[in-house]
CSV table of C-alpha atoms in Angstrom, one decimal:
chain,number,residue,atom,x,y,z
A,1,MET,CA,20.1,27.8,-22.2
A,2,SER,CA,17.2,29.9,-23.0
A,3,GLU,CA,15.1,31.5,-20.3
A,4,SER,CA,11.9,29.6,-21.2
A,5,ILE,CA,13.7,26.3,-20.8
A,6,PHE,CA,15.1,27.3,-17.4
A,7,ARG,CA,11.7,28.6,-16.3
A,8,SER,CA,10.1,25.3,-17.3
A,9,ARG,CA,12.7,23.3,-15.5
A,10,GLN,CA,12.1,25.4,-12.4
A,11,LEU,CA,8.4,24.7,-12.6
A,12,PHE,CA,9.0,21.1,-13.1
A,13,LEU,CA,11.2,21.0,-9.9
A,14,LEU,CA,8.5,23.1,-8.0
A,15,ASN,CA,5.8,20.7,-9.1
A,16,GLY,CA,7.9,17.7,-7.9
A,17,ILE,CA,8.4,19.5,-4.6
A,18,MET,CA,4.6,20.0,-4.4
A,19,THR,CA,3.9,16.4,-5.2
A,20,THR,CA,6.6,15.2,-2.5
A,21,ALA,CA,4.8,17.5,0.0
A,22,PHE,CA,1.5,16.0,-1.0
A,23,LEU,CA,2.9,12.5,-0.5
A,24,ALA,CA,4.3,13.5,2.9
A,25,GLY,CA,1.0,15.0,3.9
A,26,LEU,CA,-0.8,11.9,2.8
A,27,VAL,CA,1.5,9.4,4.7
A,28,PHE,CA,1.7,11.5,7.9
A,29,SER,CA,-1.8,12.7,7.8
A,30,TRP,CA,-1.0,16.4,7.6
A,31,ARG,CA,-4.1,17.7,6.1
A,32,ALA,CA,-3.0,21.3,5.7
A,33,VAL,CA,0.2,20.2,3.9
A,34,SER,CA,-1.9,17.9,1.6
A,35,SER,CA,-4.4,20.8,0.8
A,36,ILE,CA,-1.7,23.4,0.1
A,37,SER,CA,0.4,21.1,-2.0
A,38,THR,CA,-2.6,20.0,-3.9
A,39,ALA,CA,-3.2,23.6,-4.9
A,40,GLY,CA,0.5,24.1,-5.7
A,41,MET,CA,0.4,21.0,-7.9
A,42,ILE,CA,-2.5,22.4,-9.9
A,43,ILE,CA,-0.9,25.7,-10.3
A,44,THR,CA,2.6,24.6,-11.1
A,45,GLY,CA,1.4,21.7,-13.3
A,46,LEU,CA,-0.7,24.1,-15.4
A,47,MET,CA,2.1,26.6,-15.8
A,48,ALA,CA,4.8,24.0,-16.5
A,49,THR,CA,2.9,22.1,-19.3
A,50,SER,CA,1.4,23.4,-22.5
A,51,ALA,CA,-2.2,22.8,-23.4
A,52,THR,CA,-1.2,20.3,-26.0
A,53,GLU,CA,0.6,18.2,-23.4
A,54,ARG,CA,-2.3,18.3,-21.1
A,55,LYS,CA,-4.7,17.4,-23.8
A,56,ALA,CA,-2.5,14.5,-24.8
A,57,ALA,CA,-2.5,13.3,-21.1
A,58,TRP,CA,-6.3,13.4,-20.8
A,59,THR,CA,-8.1,10.0,-21.5
A,60,LYS,CA,-11.5,8.6,-21.4
A,61,GLU,CA,-10.7,7.0,-18.1
A,62,LEU,CA,-9.7,10.2,-16.5
A,63,THR,CA,-13.0,11.8,-17.8
A,64,ARG,CA,-15.0,8.9,-16.2
A,65,LEU,CA,-13.1,9.2,-12.9
A,66,PHE,CA,-13.6,12.9,-12.8
A,67,ILE,CA,-17.3,12.6,-13.6
A,68,ALA,CA,-17.7,9.9,-11.0
A,69,CYS,CA,-15.9,12.1,-8.3
A,70,ILE,CA,-18.2,15.0,-9.1
A,71,LEU,CA,-21.3,13.0,-9.0
A,72,PHE,CA,-20.2,11.4,-5.6
A,73,TYR,CA,-19.5,14.8,-4.2
A,74,LEU,CA,-22.8,16.2,-5.4
A,75,ALA,CA,-24.7,13.1,-3.8
A,76,GLU,CA,-23.0,14.0,-0.5
A,77,ALA,CA,-23.9,17.7,-0.8
A,78,LEU,CA,-27.5,16.7,-1.6
A,79,ALA,CA,-27.6,14.4,1.4
A,80,ALA,CA,-26.3,17.2,3.6
A,81,ILE,CA,-28.9,19.6,2.2
A,82,LEU,CA,-32.0,17.2,2.4
A,83,HIS,CA,-31.3,15.6,5.9
A,84,PRO,CA,-31.5,17.5,9.2
A,85,PRO,CA,-28.2,19.3,9.7
A,86,LEU,CA,-25.6,17.3,11.6
A,87,PRO,CA,-22.5,18.7,13.1
A,88,ASP,CA,-20.3,16.5,10.8
A,89,HIS,CA,-22.1,17.3,7.5
A,90,PHE,CA,-19.8,20.4,6.7
A,91,HIS,CA,-16.7,18.5,7.9
A,92,ASN,CA,-17.6,15.5,5.5
A,93,LEU,CA,-18.1,17.9,2.6
A,94,GLN,CA,-14.7,19.5,3.4
A,95,VAL,CA,-12.9,16.1,3.6
A,96,LYS,CA,-14.7,14.9,0.3
A,97,SER,CA,-13.8,18.1,-1.6
A,98,SER,CA,-10.5,16.3,-2.2
A,99,LEU,CA,-12.4,14.1,-4.6
A,100,LEU,CA,-12.9,17.2,-6.9
A,101,PHE,CA,-9.3,18.6,-6.6
A,102,LEU,CA,-7.1,15.6,-6.6
A,103,PRO,CA,-7.9,14.4,-10.0
A,104,LEU,CA,-7.5,17.8,-11.4
A,105,ALA,CA,-4.1,18.2,-9.5
A,106,PHE,CA,-2.9,14.9,-11.0
A,107,TYR,CA,-4.2,15.7,-14.4
A,108,ALA,CA,-2.4,19.1,-14.4
A,109,SER,CA,0.8,17.4,-13.2
A,110,MET,CA,0.5,14.3,-15.4
A,111,PRO,CA,3.4,15.3,-17.8
A,112,VAL,CA,5.6,16.3,-14.9
A,113,MET,CA,4.8,13.0,-13.0
A,114,GLN,CA,5.5,10.9,-16.1
A,115,ALA,CA,9.0,12.3,-16.2
A,116,GLY,CA,9.7,11.7,-12.5
A,117,LYS,CA,7.3,8.8,-11.6
A,118,LEU,CA,10.1,6.5,-10.4
A,119,TYR,CA,11.6,9.1,-8.2
A,120,LEU,CA,8.1,9.8,-6.7
A,121,LEU,CA,7.6,6.0,-6.0
A,122,ARG,CA,10.9,5.9,-4.2
A,123,ILE,CA,9.9,8.9,-2.2
A,124,PHE,CA,6.6,7.4,-1.2
A,125,CYS,CA,8.3,4.1,-0.1
A,126,THR,CA,10.9,6.1,1.8
A,127,LEU,CA,8.1,8.2,3.6
A,128,LEU,CA,6.3,5.0,4.5
A,129,THR,CA,9.4,3.5,5.9
A,130,ILE,CA,10.1,6.7,8.0
A,131,ALA,CA,6.5,6.7,9.3
A,132,ALA,CA,6.5,3.1,10.2
A,133,VAL,CA,9.8,3.3,12.1
A,134,TYR,CA,8.7,6.4,13.8
A,135,CYS,CA,5.5,4.7,15.0
A,136,LEU,CA,7.4,1.7,16.2
A,137,ILE,CA,10.0,3.8,18.1
A,138,VAL,CA,7.3,6.0,19.8
A,139,GLN,CA,5.1,3.0,20.7
A,140,PHE,CA,8.1,1.0,21.9
A,141,ILE,CA,9.2,3.8,24.2
A,142,SER,CA,5.6,4.5,25.2
A,143,GLY,CA,4.9,0.8,26.0
A,144,HIS,CA,8.2,0.3,27.7
A,145,THR,CA,7.7,3.3,30.1
A,146,THR,CA,4.0,2.7,30.8
A,147,GLU,CA,4.0,-1.1,30.4
A,148,MET,CA,1.1,-1.0,28.0
A,149,THR,CA,0.4,-4.3,26.4
A,150,ASP,CA,-1.7,-3.0,23.5
A,151,ALA,CA,0.9,-0.4,22.4
A,152,PHE,CA,1.6,-2.5,19.2
A,153,LEU,CA,-1.9,-3.1,18.2
A,154,TYR,CA,-2.4,-1.6,14.8
A,155,HIS,CA,-4.8,1.4,15.8
A,156,ASP,CA,-2.5,2.4,18.6
A,157,LEU,CA,0.6,1.7,16.5
A,158,VAL,CA,-0.3,4.4,13.9
A,159,SER,CA,-1.7,6.9,16.4
A,160,PRO,CA,1.6,8.9,16.8
A,161,ILE,CA,1.2,10.1,13.2
A,162,GLY,CA,-2.6,10.5,13.5
A,163,GLN,CA,-3.2,8.1,10.6
A,164,HIS,CA,-6.1,5.7,10.3
A,165,ALA,CA,-5.1,2.1,10.6
A,166,VAL,CA,-6.8,0.8,7.5
A,167,LEU,CA,-5.6,3.6,5.3
A,168,PHE,CA,-2.0,3.2,6.6
A,169,SER,CA,-2.4,-0.6,5.8
A,170,LEU,CA,-3.4,0.3,2.2
A,171,TYR,CA,-0.3,2.6,1.9
A,172,ILE,CA,1.9,-0.2,3.2
A,173,PHE,CA,0.3,-2.7,0.8
A,174,PHE,CA,0.8,-0.4,-2.2
A,175,GLY,CA,4.5,0.3,-1.0
A,176,MET,CA,5.0,-3.5,-0.9
A,177,ILE,CA,3.7,-3.8,-4.5
A,178,ILE,CA,6.0,-1.0,-5.6
A,179,LEU,CA,9.0,-2.7,-3.9
A,180,ARG,CA,8.1,-6.2,-5.2
A,181,ARG,CA,7.8,-4.8,-8.7
A,182,ALA,CA,11.2,-3.1,-8.2
A,183,SER,CA,12.8,-6.5,-7.4
A,184,PHE,CA,11.9,-7.5,-10.9
A,185,VAL,CA,12.8,-4.2,-12.5
A,186,PRO,CA,16.3,-3.4,-11.3
A,187,PHE,CA,16.3,0.2,-12.7
A,188,LEU,CA,13.4,1.3,-10.5
A,189,PHE,CA,15.6,1.6,-7.5
């Protein structure tokens, strides 16, 4: 095996690890892990793929999405500049900066993700299951020892992982769609 093929496989593996870390950060609300893995996805994706592969992966829809994300971020920045300074303006800009970097990370990693998308979907569903079971166990123990009656309400239920209830509901919904589709496509899982 030539050294360039070996290096390419290593970069593909490293990009897969970065994408897995991003998914874990997304599900468990680990902001630092998500940020670092996003940068890792961009770097390894650009190193693992050729310019021809990246150009083939770029579509008009991606162009529109990226432009929309940039415009939304610029609108947020303009609002922060024009309005009196609020303590959470800078924090909002930090949070929304992911709108600029996530499309770039997924674009850079597109050829790598195409090769391993089924594996990444399985990882996403597994991480969701682990997070949901962890939350149920923690809240069961917490509710059992303190006799709290609202331990299983949805906002309290996902509080052990610091996740927002609506966002976690969306993740669960997407996971259910993935699993439902997997029941019709047996080779997915």
